[in-house]
Coordinates of C-alpha atoms in Angstrom, one line a residue:
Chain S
X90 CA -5.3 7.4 -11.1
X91 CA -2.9 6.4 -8.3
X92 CA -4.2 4.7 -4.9
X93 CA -2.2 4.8 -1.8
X94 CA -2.7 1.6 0.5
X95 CA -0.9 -0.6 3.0
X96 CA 0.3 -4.2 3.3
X97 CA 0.1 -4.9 7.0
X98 CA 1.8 -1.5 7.8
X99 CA 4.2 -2.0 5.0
X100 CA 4.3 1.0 2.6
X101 CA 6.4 -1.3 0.3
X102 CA 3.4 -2.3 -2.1
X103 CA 5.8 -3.3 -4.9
X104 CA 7.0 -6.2 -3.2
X105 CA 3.1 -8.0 -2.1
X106 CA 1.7 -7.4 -5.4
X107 CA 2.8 -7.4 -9.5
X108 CA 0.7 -5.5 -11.6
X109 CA 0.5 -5.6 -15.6
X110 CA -1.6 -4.7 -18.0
X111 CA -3.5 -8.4 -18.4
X112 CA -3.5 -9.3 -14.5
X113 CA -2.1 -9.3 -11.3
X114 CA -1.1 -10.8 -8.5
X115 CA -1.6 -10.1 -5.1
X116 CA 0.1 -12.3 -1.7
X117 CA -1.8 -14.1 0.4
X118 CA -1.9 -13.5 3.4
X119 CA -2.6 -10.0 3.7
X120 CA -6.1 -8.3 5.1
X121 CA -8.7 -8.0 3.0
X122 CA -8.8 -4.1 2.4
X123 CA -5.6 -5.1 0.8
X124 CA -7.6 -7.2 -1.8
X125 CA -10.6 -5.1 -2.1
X126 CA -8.5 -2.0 -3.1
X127 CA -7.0 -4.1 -6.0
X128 CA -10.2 -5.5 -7.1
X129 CA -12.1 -1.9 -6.7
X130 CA -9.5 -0.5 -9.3
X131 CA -9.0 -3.9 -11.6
X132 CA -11.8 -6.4 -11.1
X133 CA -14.0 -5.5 -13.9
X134 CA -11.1 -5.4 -16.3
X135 CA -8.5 -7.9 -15.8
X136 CA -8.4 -10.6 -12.8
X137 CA -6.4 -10.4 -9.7
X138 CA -5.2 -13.8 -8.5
X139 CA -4.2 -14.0 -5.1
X140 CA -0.6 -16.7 -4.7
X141 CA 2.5 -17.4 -3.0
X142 CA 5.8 -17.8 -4.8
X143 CA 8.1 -20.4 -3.1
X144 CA 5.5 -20.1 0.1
X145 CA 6.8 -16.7 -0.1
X146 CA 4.6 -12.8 0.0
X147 CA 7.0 -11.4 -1.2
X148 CA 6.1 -12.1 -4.9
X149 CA 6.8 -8.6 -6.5
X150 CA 10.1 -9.3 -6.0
X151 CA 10.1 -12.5 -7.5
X152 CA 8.4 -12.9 -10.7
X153 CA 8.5 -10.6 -13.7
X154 CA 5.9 -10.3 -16.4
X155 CA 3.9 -8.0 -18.8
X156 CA 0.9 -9.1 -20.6
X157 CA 2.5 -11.3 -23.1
X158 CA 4.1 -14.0 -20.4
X159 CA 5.1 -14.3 -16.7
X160 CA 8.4 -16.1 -15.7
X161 CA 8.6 -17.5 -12.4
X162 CA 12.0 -18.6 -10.1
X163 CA 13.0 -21.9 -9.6
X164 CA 11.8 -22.1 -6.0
X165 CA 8.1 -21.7 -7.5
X166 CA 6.4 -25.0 -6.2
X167 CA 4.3 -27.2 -8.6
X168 CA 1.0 -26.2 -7.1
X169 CA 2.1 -22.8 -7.3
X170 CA 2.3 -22.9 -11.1
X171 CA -0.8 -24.6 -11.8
X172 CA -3.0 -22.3 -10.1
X173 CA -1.3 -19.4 -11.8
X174 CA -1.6 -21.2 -15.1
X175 CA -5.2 -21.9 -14.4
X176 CA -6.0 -18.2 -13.3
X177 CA -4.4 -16.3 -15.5
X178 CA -6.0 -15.6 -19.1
X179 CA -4.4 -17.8 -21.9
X180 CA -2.6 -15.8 -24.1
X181 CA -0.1 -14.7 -20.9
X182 CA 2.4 -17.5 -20.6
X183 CA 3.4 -18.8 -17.4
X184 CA 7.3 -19.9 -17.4
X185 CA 9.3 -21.5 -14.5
X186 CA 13.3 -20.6 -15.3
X187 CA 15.8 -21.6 -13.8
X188 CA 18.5 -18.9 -13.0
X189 CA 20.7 -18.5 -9.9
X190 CA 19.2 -14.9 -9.3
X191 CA 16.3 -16.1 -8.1
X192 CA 14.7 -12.8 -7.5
X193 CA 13.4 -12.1 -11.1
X194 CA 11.6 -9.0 -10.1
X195 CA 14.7 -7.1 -8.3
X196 CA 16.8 -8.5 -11.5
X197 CA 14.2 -6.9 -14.2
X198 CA 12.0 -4.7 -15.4
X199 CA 9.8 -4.6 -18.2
X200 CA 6.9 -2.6 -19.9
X201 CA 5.4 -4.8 -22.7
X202 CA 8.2 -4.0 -25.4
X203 CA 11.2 -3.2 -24.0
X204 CA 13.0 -4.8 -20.6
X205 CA 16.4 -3.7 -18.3
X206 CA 17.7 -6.4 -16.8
X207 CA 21.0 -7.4 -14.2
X208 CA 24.3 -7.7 -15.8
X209 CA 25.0 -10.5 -14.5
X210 CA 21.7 -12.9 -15.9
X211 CA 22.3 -15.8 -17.6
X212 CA 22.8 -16.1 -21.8
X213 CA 20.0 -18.4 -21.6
X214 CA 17.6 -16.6 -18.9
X215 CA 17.5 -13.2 -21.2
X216 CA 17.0 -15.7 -24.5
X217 CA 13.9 -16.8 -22.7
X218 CA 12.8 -13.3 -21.0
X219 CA 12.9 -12.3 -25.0
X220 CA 10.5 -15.4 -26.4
X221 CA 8.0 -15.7 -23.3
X222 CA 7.6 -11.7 -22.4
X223 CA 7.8 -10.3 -26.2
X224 CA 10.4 -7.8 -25.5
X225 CA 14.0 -6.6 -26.3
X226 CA 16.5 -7.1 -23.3
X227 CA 18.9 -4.4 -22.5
X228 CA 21.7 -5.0 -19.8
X229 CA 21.9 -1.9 -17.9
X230 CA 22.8 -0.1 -14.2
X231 CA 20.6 2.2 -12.7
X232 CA 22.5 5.2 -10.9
X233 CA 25.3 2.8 -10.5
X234 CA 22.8 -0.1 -9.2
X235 CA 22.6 -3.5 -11.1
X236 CA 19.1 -4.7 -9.1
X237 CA 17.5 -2.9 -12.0
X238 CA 14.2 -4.4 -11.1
X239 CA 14.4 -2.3 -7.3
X240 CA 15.2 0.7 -9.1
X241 CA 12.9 1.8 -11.3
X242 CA 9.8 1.1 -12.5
X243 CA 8.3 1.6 -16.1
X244 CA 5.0 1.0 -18.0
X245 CA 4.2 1.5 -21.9
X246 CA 4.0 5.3 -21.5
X247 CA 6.5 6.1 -19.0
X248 CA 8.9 5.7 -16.0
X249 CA 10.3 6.5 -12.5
X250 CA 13.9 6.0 -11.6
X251 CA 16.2 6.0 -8.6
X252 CA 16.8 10.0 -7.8
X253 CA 20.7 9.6 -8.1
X254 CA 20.4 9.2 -11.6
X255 CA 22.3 11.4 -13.5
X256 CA 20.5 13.4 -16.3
X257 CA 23.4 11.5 -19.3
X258 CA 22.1 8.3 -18.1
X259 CA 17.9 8.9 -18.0
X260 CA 18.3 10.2 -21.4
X261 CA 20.2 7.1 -22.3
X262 CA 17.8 5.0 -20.6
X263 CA 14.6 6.7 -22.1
X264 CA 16.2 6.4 -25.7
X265 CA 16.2 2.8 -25.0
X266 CA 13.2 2.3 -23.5
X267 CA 11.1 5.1 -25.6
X268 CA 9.9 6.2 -22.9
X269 CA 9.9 9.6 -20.7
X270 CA 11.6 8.7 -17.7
X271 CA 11.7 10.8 -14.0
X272 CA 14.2 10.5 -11.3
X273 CA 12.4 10.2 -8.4
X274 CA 11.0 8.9 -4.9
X275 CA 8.5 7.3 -3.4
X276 CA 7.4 6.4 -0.2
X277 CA 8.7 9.8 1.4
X278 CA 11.9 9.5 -0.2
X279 CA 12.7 5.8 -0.5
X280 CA 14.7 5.2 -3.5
X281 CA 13.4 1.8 -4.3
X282 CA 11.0 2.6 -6.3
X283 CA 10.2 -0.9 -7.6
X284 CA 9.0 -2.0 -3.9
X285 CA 7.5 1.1 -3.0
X286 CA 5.2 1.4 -6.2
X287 CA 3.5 -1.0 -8.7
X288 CA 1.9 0.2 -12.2
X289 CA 0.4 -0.4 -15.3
X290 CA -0.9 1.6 -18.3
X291 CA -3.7 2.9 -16.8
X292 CA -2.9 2.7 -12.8
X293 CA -1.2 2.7 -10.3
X294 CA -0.5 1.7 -6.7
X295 CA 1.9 3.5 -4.1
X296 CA 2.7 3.0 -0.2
X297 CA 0.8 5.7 1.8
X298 CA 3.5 6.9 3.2
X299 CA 3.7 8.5 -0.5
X300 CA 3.6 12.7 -0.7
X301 CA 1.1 14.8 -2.2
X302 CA 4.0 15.6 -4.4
X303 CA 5.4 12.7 -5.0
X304 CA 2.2 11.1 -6.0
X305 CA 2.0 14.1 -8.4
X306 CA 5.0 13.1 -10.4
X307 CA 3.9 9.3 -10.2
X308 CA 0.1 10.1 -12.2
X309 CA 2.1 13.0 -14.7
X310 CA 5.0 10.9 -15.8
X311 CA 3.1 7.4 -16.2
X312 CA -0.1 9.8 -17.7
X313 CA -2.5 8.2 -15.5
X314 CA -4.6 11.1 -15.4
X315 CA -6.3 10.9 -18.5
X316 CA -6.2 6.9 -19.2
X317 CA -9.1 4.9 -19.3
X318 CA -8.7 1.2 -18.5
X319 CA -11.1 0.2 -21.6
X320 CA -8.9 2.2 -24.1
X321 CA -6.1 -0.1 -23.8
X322 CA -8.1 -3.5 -22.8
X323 CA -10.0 -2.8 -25.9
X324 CA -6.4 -3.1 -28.1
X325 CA -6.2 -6.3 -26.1
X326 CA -9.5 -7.7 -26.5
X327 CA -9.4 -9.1 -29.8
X328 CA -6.4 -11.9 -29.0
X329 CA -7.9 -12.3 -25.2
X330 CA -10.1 -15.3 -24.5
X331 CA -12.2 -14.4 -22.4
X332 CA -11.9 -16.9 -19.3
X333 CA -14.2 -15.1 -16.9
X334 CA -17.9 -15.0 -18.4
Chain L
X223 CA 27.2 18.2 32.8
X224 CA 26.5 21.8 31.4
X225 CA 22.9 23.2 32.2
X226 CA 21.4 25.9 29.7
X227 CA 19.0 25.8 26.7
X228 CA 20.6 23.5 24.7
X229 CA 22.2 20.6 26.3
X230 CA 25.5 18.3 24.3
X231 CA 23.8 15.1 24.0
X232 CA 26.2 13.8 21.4
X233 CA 27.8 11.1 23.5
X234 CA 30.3 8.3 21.5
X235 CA 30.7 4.9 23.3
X236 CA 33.6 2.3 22.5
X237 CA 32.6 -1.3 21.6
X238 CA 34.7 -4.0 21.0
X239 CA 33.8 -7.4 19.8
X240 CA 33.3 -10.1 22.3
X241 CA 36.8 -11.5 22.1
X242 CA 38.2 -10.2 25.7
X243 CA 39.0 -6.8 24.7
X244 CA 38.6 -4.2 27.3
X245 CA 35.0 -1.9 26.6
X246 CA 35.6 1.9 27.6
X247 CA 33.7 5.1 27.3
X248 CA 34.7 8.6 26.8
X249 CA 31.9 10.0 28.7
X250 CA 33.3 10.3 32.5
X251 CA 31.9 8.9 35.6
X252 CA 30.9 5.6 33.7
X253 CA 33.5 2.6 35.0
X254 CA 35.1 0.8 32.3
X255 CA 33.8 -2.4 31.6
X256 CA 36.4 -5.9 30.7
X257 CA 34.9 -8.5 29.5
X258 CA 36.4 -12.2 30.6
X259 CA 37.9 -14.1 27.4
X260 CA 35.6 -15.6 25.2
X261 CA 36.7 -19.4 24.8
X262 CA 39.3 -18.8 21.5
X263 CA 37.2 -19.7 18.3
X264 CA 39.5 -22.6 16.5
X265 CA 39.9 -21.5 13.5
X266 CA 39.2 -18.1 13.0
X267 CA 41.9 -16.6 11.6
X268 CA 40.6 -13.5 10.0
X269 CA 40.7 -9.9 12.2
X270 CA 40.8 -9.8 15.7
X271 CA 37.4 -7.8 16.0
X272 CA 35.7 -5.7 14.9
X273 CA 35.3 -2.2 16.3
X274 CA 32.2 0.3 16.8
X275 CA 31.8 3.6 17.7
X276 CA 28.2 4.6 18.3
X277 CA 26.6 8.1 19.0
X278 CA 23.7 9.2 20.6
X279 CA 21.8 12.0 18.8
X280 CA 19.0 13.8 19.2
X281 CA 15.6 12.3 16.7
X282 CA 15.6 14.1 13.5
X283 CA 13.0 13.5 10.6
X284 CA 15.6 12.2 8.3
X285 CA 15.2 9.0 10.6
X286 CA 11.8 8.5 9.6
X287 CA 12.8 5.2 7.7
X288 CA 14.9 3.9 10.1
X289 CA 13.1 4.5 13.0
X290 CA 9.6 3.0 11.6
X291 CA 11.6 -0.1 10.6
X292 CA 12.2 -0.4 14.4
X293 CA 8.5 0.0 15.3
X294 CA 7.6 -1.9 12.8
X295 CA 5.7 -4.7 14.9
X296 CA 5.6 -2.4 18.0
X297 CA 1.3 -2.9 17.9
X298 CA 1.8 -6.5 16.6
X299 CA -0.2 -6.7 13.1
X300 CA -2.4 -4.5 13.8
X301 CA -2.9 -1.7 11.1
X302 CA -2.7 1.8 12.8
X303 CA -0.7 4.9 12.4
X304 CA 2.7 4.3 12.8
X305 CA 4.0 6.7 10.4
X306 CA 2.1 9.5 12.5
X307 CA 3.6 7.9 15.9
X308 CA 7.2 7.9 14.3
X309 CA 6.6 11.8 13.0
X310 CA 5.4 12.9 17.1
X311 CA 8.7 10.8 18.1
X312 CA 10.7 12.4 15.7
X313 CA 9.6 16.0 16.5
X314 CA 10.3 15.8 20.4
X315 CA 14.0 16.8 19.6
X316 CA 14.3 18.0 24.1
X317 CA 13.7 14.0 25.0
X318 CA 14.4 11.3 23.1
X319 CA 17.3 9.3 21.7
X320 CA 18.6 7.6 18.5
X321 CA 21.5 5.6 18.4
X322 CA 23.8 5.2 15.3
X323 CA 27.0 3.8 14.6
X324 CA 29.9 6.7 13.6
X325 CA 31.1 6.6 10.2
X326 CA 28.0 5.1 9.1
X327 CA 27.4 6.3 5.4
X328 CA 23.9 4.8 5.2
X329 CA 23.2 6.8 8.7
X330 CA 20.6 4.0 9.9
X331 CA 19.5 4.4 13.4
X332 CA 20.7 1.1 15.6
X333 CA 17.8 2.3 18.8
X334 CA 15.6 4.2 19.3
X335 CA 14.6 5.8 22.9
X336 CA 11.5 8.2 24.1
X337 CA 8.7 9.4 26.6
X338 CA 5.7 10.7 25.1
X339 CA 3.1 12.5 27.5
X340 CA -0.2 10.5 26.1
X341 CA -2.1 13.4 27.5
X342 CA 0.1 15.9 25.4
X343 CA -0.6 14.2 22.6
X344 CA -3.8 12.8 23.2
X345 CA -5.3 14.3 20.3
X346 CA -3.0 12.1 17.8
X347 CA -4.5 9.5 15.5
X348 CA -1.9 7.2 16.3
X349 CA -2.4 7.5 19.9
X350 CA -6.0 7.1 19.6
X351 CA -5.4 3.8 17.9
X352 CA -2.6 3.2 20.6
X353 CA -5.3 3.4 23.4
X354 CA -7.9 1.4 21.5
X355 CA -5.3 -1.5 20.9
X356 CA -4.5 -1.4 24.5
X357 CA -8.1 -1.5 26.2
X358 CA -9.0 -3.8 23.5
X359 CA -5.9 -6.3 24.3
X360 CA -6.1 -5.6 28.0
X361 CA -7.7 -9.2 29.3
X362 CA -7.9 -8.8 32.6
X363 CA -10.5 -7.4 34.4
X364 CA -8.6 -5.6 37.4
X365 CA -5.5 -4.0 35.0
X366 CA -8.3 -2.8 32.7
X367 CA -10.1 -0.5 35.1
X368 CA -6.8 1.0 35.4
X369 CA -5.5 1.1 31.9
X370 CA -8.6 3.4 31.0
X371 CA -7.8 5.7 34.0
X372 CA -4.1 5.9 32.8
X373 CA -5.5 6.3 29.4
X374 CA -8.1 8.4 30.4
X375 CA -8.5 10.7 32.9
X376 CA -4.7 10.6 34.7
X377 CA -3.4 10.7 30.5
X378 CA -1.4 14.0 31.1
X379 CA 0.8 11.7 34.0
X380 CA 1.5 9.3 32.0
X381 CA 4.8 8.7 29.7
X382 CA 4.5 6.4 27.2
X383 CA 8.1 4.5 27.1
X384 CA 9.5 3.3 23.7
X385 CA 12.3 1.5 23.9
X386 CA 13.4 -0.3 20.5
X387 CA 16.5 -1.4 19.2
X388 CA 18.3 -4.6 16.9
X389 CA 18.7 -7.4 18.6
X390 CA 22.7 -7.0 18.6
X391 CA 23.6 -3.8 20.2
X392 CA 25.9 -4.4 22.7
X393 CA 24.2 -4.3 26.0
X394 CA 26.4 -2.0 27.8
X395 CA 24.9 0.3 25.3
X396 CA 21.5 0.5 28.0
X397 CA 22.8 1.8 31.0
X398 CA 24.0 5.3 29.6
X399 CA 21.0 5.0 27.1
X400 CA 18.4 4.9 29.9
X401 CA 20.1 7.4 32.0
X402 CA 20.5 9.8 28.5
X403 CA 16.8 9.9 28.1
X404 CA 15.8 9.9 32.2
X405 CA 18.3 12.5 32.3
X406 CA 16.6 14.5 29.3
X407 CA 12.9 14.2 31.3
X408 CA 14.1 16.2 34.4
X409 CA 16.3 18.7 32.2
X410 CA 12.9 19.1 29.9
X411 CA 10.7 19.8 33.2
X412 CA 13.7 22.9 33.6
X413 CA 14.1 24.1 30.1
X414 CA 11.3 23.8 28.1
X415 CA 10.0 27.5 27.4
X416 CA 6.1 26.9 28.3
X417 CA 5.2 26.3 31.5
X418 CA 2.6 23.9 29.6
X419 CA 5.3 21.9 28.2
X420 CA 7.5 21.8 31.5
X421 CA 4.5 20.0 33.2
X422 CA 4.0 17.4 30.5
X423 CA 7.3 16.0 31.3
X424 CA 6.5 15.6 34.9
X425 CA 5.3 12.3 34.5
X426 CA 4.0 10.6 37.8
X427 CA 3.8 7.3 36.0
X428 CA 5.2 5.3 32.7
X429 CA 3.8 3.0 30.4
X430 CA 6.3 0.7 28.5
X431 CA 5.0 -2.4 25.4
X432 CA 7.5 -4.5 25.2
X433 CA 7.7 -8.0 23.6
X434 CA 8.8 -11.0 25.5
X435 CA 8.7 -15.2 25.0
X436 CA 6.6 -17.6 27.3
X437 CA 6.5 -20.9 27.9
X438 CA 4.0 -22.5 26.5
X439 CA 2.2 -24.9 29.3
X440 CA 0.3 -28.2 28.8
X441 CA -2.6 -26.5 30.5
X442 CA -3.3 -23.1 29.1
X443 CA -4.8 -22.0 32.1
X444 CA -1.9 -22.2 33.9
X445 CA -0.3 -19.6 32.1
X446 CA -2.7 -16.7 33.7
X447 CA -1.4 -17.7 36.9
X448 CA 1.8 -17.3 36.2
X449 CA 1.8 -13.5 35.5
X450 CA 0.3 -12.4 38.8
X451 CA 3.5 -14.5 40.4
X452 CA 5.6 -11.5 41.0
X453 CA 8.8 -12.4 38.9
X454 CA 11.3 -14.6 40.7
X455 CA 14.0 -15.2 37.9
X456 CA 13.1 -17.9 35.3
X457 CA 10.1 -19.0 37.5
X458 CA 7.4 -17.3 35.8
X459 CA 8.4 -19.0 32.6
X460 CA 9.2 -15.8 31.1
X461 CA 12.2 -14.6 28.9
X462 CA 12.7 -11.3 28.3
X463 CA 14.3 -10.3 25.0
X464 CA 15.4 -6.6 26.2
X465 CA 17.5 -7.3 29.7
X466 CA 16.2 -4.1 30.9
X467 CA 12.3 -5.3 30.8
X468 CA 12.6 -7.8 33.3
X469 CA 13.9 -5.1 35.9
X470 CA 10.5 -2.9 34.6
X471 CA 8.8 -5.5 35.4
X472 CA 10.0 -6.5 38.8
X473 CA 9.4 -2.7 39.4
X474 CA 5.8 -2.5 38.1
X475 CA 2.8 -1.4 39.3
X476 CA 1.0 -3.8 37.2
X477 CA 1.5 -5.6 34.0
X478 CA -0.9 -7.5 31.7
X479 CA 0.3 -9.8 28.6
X480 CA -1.1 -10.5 25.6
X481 CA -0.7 -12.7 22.9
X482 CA 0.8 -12.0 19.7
X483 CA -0.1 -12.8 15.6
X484 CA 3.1 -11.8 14.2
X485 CA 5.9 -13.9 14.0
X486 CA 4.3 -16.9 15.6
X487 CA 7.1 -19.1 17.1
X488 CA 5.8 -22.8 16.6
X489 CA 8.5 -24.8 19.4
X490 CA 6.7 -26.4 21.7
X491 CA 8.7 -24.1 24.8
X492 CA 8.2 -20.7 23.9
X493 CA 5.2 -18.1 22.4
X494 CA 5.3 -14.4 22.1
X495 CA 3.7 -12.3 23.8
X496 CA 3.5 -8.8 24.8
X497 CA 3.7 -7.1 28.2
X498 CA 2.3 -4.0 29.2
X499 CA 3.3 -2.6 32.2
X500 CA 3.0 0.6 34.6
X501 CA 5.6 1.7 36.0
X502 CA 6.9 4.5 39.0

């Protein structure tokens, strides 16, 4: 199911929070029905771990990560990475890298197989996204945009793009990624999708500014209707360690 | 100007960069403004400045983005309706006024400028939460009895003000802006097709939020004091970030301040605060 909620009068949930399919992160600094509407949806399946990246809230936009491995920008602080290392279950690894595009999560997107990322990232920065986040890299625009990261947003079973895409390139894209993609809005027709709307496999979570109808495509083309968290936890299960008894 | 059902509001004002280039307007009646020289910027060799064009239009929902950006801290952090309040500000095409800049492919309003009649739209959500923010806020005991009568009882007088722009329009931008939307008031008590709705413009009395830095004092208590001074310039320790306020204020009725969460400014001179004030 989808939830619609606010950051401090901020539709833009994308950019306070990441959310995979083995955790997720959430800024501090926000008010607490911020929090409990994560934990109300998550908490009994996978934790949510409240941080700053850099000092920053605007995390979403900065890290990038899926539930093999989360890779953090240079300006991540020591602390930072400890606490994230300590809170988050083992098998996701926790990575610092250092590239000069420091905002990993405008830069790319991933689902736990396949990522999109900027044209312009580093040799050695989409080596790395490859080992730590499991997945296959593919350099690609979205409608013409290289902040592939801002523009879309996919998960294991499907995807939303920026409207302007043209129908050549979302069947190129969704040959790549394997997934059925949309071209749509959110947030009452804001195009960045990737700040307006976080999501995993079995949820998802949108601005409230979000439309009936746009909500509507959000819970068909991710098939959030009928997934059950335990379904896919359950395929997880067996290599987690369970670090919350 | 032309009187009838449907007034041209589309007004385009010439700006130049600060560089001593001459400011004009097409509209009549409004003197051309010259700017001295700016002192010549050693080593700047690129163009000689840049120039806007910027139109006035009528609010349209395809500003909704725009405009809430604006309004974004308009309440301070507090968490309320503001995409309802932009929708009611949008919808009041008769009175009201966004600025944007001609040519503009991305179309983002630059200001944003409206009455609202709180009593018109008293049954609102985001009005509602207005009104509670602003009784809850309101620290002084004398302003308060007054706010809730305003809010109240005399609601259908009141205009709510909202006046919100970036920080870089050029300021001679405000005169014809404030005169667009006073201008727009009277025409609405004339043309609006209800008698209902002609009334609600008559407003007896307007309400204007506005954000402005104080100086901090040794002795906090000091600072209470200072806002019952009616405002001799700079001697209330106040700075006004929109030029226009500090004339509101001089004008007022009344006025209470607040502080405010957001954006906390840690200098040791200056700490933001809000103003409310009532004015005729």
């Amino acid at each position: 199911m989808a939830t619609r909620l606010m950051f401090e009068n901020s539709c833009e949930v994308g950019v306070f929070s990441k959310l995979t399919n083995a955790f997720c992160l959430v800024a501090i600094g926000g008010s607490e029905s911020f929090y409990s509407t994560f934990e109300a949806e998550l908490a009994d399946v996978i934790p949510v771990v409240k941080t700053s990246i850099g000092g920053n809230r605007i995390i979403g936009r900065l890290c990038v990560g899926n539930k093999n491995g989360l890779l953090l920008p240079h300006t991540t602080t020591d602390q930072e990475l400890q606490h994230l290392r300590n809170s988050l279950p083992d098998q996701v690894v926790v990575q610092r890298i250092e590239e000069r595009l420091s905002a990993l999560g405008n830069c790319i997107a991933c689902n736990d197989h396949v990522a999109l990322a900027h044209t312009d990232l580093d040799r050695e920065t989409e080596e790395i996204i490859a080992d730590v986040l499991g997945v296959e890299v593919f350099r690609q625009t979205i409608a013409g945009n290289i902040l592939v990261g801002s523009y879309c947003s996919f998960s294991n079973r499907g995807g939303l793009v920026h409207p302007h895409t043209s129908i050549e390139d979302l069947d190129e894209l969704s040959t790549l990624l394997q997934v059925p993609l949309v071209a749509g809005t959110v947030n009452r027709g804001s195009e960045v999708i990737g700040a307006g709307l976080t999501v995993n496999d079995w949820t998802a979570f949108c601005g409230s500014d979000t439309t009936a109808t746009e909500l509507s495509v959000i819970e068909s083309v991710f098939k959030l209707r009928e997934a059950q968290p335990n379904a896919v936890v359950d395929e997880m299960r067996k290599s987690l360690i369970d670090s919350y008894v | 100007m032309p009187r009838g059902p449907t007034r041209d509001k589309r007004r385009t004002y010439k700006s130049k960069d600060q560089k001593g280039f001459p400011l004009s307007s097409k509209d009549k009646g409004i003197p051309k403004h010259t700017l001295e020289g700016k002192s010549d910027l050693s080593g700047s060799s690129e163009e000689e400045g840049s120039e806007a064009d910027f139109v006035f239009f009528d609010p349209k929902p395809d500003d909704f983005h725009g405009v809430k950006i604006l309004l974004q801290t308009y309440l301070d952090d507090t968490q309320w309706d503001l995409s309802g309040f932009v929708d009611l500000i949008l919808a009041q095409t008769t009175v009201g006024t966004v600025v944007k800049m001609e040519g503009d492919d991305d179309d983002t309003p630059f200001s944003i400028v409206t009455a609202l009649n709180l009593g018109r739209y008293k049954d609102h959500k985001c009005i509602k939460e207005l009104k509670e923010f602003l009784l809850k806020v309101c620290q002084e005991k004398d302003v308060i009895r007054d706010l809730r009568l305003l809010m109240g009882e005399q609601a259908h007088d009141v205009g709510l003000l909202v006046s919100q722009r970036v920080v870089n329009l050029p300021p001679q931008l405000l005169p014809p802006l404030h005169d667009a939307l006073f201008d727009e008031v009277s025409w609405a008590t004339e043309d609006e097709p209800t008698a209902e709705l002609r009334n609600s413009f008559r407003f007896k009395c307007y309400l204007l939020v506005s954000k402005i830095y104080k100086h901090k004092n040794a002795n906090q208590k000091n600072n209470r004091n200072l806002i019952r001074r009616s405002g001799s310039d700079g001697g209330d320790g106040i700075v006004y970030i929109k030029p226009e306020d500090e004339n509101f204020h001089k004008l007022s009725l009344w006025s209470f301040s607040f502080p405010m969460h957001a954006q906390q400014v840690e200098t040791q001179e200056a700490s933001n605060i809000v103003v409310c004030f009532f004015w005729f």
